[in-house]
Each structure stands twice: as structure tokens, then as C-alpha cells.
Coordinates of N, CA and C in Angstrom, one line a residue:
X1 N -108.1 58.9 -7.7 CA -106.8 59.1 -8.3 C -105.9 59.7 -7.2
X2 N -104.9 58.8 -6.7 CA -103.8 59.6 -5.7 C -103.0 60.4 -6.6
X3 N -103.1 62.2 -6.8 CA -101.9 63.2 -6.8 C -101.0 63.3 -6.1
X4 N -101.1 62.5 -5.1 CA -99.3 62.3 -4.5 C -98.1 61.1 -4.9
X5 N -98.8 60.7 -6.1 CA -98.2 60.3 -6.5 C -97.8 60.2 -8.5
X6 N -96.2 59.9 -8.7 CA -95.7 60.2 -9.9 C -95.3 59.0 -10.8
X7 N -95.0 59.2 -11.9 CA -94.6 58.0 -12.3 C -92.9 59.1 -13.1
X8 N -91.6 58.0 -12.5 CA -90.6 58.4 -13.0 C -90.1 57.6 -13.8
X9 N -88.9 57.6 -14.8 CA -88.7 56.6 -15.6 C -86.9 57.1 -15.7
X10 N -85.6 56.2 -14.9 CA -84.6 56.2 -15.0 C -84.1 55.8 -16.9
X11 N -83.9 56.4 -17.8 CA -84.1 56.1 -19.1 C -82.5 55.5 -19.3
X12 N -82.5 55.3 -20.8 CA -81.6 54.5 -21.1 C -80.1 54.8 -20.6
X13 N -80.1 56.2 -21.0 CA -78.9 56.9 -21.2 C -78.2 56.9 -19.6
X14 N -79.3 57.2 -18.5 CA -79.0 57.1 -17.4 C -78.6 55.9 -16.8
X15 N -78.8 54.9 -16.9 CA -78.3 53.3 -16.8 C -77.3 53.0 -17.6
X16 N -76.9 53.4 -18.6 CA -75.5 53.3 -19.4 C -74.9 53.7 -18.5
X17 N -75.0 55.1 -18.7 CA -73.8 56.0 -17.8 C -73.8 55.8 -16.2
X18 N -73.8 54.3 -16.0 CA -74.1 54.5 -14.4 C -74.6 55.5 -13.4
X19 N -75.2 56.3 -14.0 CA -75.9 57.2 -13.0 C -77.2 56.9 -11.9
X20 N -77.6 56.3 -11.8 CA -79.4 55.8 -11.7 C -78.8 56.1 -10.0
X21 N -78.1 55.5 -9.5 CA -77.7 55.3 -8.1 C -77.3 57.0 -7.4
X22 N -77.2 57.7 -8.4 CA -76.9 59.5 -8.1 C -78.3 60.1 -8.4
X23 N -78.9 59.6 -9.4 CA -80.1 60.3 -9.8 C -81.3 59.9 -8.2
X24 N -81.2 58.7 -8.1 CA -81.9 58.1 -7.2 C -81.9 58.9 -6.0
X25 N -80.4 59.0 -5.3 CA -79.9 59.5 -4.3 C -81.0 61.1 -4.3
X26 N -80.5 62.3 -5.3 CA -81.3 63.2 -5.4 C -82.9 62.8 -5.4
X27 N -83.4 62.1 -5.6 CA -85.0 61.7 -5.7 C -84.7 61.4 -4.2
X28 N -84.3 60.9 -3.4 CA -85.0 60.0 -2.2 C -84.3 61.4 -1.0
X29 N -83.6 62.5 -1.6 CA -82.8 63.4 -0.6 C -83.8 64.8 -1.2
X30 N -85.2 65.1 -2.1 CA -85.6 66.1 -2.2 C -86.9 65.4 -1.6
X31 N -87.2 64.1 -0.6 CA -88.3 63.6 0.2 C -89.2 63.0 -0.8
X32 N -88.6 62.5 -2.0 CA -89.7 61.1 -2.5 C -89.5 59.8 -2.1
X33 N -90.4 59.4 -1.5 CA -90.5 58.1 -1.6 C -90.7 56.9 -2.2
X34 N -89.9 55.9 -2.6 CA -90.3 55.4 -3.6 C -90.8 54.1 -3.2
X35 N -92.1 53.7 -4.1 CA -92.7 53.0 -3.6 C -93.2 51.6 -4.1
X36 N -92.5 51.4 -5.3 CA -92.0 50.6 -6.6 C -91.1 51.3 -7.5
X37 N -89.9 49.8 -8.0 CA -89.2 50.4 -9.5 C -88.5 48.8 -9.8
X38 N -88.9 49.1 -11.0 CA -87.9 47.9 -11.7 C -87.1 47.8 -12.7
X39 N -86.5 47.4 -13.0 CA -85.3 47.3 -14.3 C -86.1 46.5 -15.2
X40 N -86.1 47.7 -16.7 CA -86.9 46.5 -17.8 C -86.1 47.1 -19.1
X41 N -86.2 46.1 -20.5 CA -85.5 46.1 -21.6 C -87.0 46.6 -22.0
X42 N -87.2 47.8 -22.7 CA -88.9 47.9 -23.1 C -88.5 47.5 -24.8
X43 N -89.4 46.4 -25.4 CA -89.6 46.3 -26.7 C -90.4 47.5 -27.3
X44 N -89.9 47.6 -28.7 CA -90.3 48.8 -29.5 C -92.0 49.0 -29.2
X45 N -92.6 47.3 -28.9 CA -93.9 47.6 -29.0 C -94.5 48.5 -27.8
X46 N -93.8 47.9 -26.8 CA -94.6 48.7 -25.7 C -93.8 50.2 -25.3
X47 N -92.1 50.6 -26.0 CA -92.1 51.6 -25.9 C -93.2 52.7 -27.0
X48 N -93.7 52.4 -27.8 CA -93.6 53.3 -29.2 C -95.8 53.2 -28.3
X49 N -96.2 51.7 -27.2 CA -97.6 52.2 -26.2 C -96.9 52.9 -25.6
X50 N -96.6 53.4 -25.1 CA -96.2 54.0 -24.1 C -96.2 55.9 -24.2
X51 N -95.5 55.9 -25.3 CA -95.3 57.0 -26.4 C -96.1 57.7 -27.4
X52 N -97.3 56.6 -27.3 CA -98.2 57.1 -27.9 C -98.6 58.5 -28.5
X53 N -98.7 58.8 -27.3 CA -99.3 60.8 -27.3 C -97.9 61.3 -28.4
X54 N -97.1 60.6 -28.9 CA -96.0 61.9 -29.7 C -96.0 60.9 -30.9
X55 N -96.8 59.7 -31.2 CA -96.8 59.4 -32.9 C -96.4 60.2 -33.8
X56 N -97.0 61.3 -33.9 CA -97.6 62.3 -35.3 C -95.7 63.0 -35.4
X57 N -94.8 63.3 -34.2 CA -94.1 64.2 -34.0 C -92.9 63.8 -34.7
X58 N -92.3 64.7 -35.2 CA -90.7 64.4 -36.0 C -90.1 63.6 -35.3
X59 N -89.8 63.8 -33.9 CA -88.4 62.8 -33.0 C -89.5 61.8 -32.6
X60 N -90.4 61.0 -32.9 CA -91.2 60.2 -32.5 C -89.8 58.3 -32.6
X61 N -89.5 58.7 -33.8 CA -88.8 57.6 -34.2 C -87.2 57.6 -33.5
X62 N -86.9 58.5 -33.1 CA -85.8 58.8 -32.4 C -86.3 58.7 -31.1
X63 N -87.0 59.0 -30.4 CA -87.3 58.5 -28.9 C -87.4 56.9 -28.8
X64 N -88.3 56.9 -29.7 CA -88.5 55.1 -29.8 C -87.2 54.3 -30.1
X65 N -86.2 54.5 -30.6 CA -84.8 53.8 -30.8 C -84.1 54.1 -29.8
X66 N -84.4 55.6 -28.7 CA -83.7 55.9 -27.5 C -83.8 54.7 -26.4
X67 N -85.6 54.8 -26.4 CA -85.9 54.3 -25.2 C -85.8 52.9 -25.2
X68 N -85.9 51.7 -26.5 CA -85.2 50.7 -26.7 C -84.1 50.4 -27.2
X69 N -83.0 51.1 -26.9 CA -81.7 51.1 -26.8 C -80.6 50.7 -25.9
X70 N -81.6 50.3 -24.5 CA -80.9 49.3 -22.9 C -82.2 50.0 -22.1
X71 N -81.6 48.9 -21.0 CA -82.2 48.7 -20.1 C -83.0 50.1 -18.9
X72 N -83.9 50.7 -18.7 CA -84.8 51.8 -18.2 C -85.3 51.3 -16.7
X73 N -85.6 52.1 -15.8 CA -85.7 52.2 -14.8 C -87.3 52.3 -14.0
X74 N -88.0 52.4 -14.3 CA -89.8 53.2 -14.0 C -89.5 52.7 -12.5
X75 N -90.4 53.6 -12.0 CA -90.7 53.6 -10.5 C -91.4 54.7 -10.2
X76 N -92.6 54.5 -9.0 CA -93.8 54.9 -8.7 C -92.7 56.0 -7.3
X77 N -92.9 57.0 -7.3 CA -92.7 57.9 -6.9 C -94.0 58.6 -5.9
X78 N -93.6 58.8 -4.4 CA -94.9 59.6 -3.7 C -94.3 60.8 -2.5
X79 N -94.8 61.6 -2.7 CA -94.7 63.0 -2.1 C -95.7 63.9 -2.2
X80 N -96.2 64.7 -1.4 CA -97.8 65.7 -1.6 C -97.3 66.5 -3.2
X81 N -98.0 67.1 -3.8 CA -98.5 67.2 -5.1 C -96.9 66.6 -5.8
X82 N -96.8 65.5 -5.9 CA -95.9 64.5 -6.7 C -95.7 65.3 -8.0
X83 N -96.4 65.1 -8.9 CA -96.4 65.2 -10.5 C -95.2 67.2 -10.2
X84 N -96.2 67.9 -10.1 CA -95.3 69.2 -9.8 C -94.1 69.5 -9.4
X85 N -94.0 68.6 -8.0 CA -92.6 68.6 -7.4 C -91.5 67.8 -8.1
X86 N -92.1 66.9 -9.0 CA -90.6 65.8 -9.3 C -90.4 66.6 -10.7
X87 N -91.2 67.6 -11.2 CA -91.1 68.2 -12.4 C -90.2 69.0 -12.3
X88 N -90.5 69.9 -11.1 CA -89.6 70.7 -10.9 C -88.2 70.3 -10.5
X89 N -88.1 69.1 -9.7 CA -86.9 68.6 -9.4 C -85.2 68.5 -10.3
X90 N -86.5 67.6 -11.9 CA -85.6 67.1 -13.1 C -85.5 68.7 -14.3
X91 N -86.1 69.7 -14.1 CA -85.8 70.5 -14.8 C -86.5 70.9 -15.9
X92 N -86.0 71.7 -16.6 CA -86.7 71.7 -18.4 C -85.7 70.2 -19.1
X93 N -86.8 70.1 -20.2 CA -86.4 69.0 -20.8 C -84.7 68.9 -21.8
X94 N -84.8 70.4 -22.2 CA -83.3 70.4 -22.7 C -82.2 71.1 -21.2
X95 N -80.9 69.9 -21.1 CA -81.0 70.5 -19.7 C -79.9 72.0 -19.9
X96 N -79.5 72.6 -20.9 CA -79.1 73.7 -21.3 C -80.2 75.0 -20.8
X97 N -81.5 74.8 -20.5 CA -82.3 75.4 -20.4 C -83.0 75.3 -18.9
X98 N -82.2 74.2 -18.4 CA -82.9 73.7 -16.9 C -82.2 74.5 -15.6
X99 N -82.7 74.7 -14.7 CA -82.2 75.2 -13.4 C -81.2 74.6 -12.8
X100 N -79.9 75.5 -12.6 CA -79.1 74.8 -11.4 C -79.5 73.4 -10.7
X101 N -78.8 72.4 -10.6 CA -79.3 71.6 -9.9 C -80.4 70.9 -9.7
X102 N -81.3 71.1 -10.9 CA -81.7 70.0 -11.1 C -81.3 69.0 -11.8
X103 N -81.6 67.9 -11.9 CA -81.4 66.7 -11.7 C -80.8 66.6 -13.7
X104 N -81.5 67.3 -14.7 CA -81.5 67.4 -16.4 C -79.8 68.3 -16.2
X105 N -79.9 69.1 -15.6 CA -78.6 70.2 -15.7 C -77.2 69.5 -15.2
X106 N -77.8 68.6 -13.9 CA -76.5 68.1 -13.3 C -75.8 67.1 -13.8
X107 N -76.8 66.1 -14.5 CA -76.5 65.1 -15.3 C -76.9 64.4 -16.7
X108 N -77.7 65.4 -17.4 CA -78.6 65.1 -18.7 C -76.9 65.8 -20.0
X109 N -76.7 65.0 -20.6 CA -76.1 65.3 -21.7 C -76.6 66.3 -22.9
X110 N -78.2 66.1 -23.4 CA -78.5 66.5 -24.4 C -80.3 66.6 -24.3
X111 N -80.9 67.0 -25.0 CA -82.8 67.1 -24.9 C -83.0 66.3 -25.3
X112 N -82.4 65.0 -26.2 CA -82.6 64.1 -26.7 C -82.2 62.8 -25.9
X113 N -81.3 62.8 -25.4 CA -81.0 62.1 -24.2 C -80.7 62.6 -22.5
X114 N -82.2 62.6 -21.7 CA -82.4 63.9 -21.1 C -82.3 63.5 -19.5
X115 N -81.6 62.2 -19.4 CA -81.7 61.4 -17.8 C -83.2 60.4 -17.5
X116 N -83.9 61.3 -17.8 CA -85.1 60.7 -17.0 C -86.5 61.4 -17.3
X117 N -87.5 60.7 -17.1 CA -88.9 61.2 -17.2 C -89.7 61.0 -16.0
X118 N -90.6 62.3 -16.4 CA -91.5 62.1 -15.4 C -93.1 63.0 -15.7
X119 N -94.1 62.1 -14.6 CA -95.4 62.6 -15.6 C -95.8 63.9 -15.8
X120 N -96.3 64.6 -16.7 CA -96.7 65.9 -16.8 C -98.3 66.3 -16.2
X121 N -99.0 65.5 -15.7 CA -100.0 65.8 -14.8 C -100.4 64.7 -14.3
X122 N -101.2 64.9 -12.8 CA -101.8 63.9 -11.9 C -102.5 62.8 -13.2
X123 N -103.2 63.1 -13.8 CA -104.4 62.2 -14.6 C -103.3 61.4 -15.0
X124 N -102.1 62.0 -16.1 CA -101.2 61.0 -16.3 C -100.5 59.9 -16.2
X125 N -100.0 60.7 -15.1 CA -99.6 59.8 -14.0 C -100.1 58.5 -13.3
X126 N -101.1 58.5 -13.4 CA -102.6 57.6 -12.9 C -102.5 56.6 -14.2
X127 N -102.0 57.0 -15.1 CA -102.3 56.3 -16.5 C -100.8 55.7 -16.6
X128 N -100.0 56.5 -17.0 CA -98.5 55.9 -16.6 C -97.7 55.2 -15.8
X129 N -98.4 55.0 -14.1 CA -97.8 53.8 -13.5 C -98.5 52.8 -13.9
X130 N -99.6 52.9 -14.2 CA -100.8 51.7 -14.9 C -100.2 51.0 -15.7
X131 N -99.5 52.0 -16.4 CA -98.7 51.3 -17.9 C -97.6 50.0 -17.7
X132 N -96.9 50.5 -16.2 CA -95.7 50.1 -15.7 C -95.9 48.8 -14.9
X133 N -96.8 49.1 -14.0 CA -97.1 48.8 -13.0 C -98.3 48.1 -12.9
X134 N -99.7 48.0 -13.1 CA -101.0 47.7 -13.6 C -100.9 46.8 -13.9
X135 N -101.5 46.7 -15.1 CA -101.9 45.3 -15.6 C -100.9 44.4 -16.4
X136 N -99.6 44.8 -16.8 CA -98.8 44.4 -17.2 C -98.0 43.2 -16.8
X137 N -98.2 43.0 -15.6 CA -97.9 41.5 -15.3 C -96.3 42.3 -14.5
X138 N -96.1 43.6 -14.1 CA -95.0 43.6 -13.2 C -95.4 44.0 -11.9
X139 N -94.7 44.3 -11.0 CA -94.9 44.8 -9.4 C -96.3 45.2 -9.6
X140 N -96.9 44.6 -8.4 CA -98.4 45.3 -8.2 C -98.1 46.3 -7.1
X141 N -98.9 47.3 -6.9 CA -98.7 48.3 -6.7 C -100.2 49.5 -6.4
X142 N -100.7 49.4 -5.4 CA -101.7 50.4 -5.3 C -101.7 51.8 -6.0
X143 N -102.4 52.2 -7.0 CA -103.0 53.3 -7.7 C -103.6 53.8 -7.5
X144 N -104.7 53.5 -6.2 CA -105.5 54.4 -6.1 C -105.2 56.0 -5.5

């Protein structure tokens, strides 16, 4: 499993609001490299796989109507300990709550529509561009 590398996801809200090209800009100017990304419409089915881990959760059906609500962004992201660094980059998840200048504070509207994702640990991550990237039939992409 390469820990240098993340899986990020430009989400809906961010591609509406023409942002992706600023959010980007900050991703490739805090030294990630990016090393796959594509534009995709995710159907309910594969957003609600994807999402899995938050079935059980109250906003489970609200993320799922978020994240297929337009067109999203994923891209394989690499820098020495990736998953930590791009965490810290985009902030806490509500960006009222996030640091100066990260990426949730500078451009995130709401915790519900938050800019962008990214994985919460190496194992994840490993599982997450998989999802994107892998076997899915898009960009192939070394994982190891």
C-alpha cells in the first residue's frame, strides 16, 4: 500500500460554483501531485458504494442526493504522508470550524456542502482510488 498517496474528490458543489480550477491551483501550490482525475456524473448506485461506511447515519440520504446532484471531480493525489497532509490542507469538515486558509474555510459554503473530500487514512485511501480508479473501467492508475 503506497501512504503517499490520497484519494481527493472535487464534489458537486465545487464544479457548480466554478471553483475546481482554484481548489486545484491550492492542491498543486501546497506540493501535490496529481497523478490521475476525471470528471464523472456518479449514479445514486455507485455514490450511495461509495458511501457506504455512513448507511446507518441521519444525513446518509442527503449526501447521497448531494453527491448525485452534478458532475464531481476524484483524483489520485501523491505527496510523503498524503492522507494527513491533504487533511490538513482542506480543513475540518464544517468549514466554520476550519483553519484560516484551508481550502473548507476559503471556499466551502456549509458542512453539508463542504468543497471537497478526502481520505481519512492510508488503508482508505488504498480502497478509495480503487473505487475511482481500479476496477471500474476508468483511468488505470498504479496503487500500489
Amino acid at each position: 500500500m503506497n501512504t503517499n498517496r490520497t484519494l481527493a474528490i472535487l464534489k458537486p458543489d465545487c464544479v457548480r460554483r466554478a471553483l475546481s480550477g482554484s481548489v486545484l491551483q491550492q492542491i498543486e501550490n501546497a506540493g501535490f501531485k496529481v497523478c490521475a482525475l476525471h470528471m464523472v456524473q456518479l449514479s445514486r448506485e455507485r455514490a450511495e458504494g461509495f458511501y457506504a461506511v455512513h448507511r446507518e447515519r441521519p444525513f446518509f440520504n442527503d449526501l447521497i442526493d448531494f453527491m448525485t446532484s452534478g458532475p464531481c471531480i476524484p483524483m489520485v493525489l501523491e505527496k510523503p504522508n498524503a492522507v494527513e497532509a491533504f487533511r490538513t490542507l482542506i480543513g475540518a469538515t464544517d468549514p466554520q470550524d476550519a483553519d484560516e486558509g484551508t481550502i473548507r474555510k476559503r471556499f466551502a459554503s456549509s458542512k453539508a456542502e463542504n468543497i471537497v473530500h478526502g481520505s481519512d487514512s492510508p488503508e482508505n485511501a488504498h480502497i478509495e482510488i480503487a473505487y475511482f480508479f481500479g476496477d471500474h473501467g476508468s483511468i488505470p492508475v498504479d496503487i500500489s
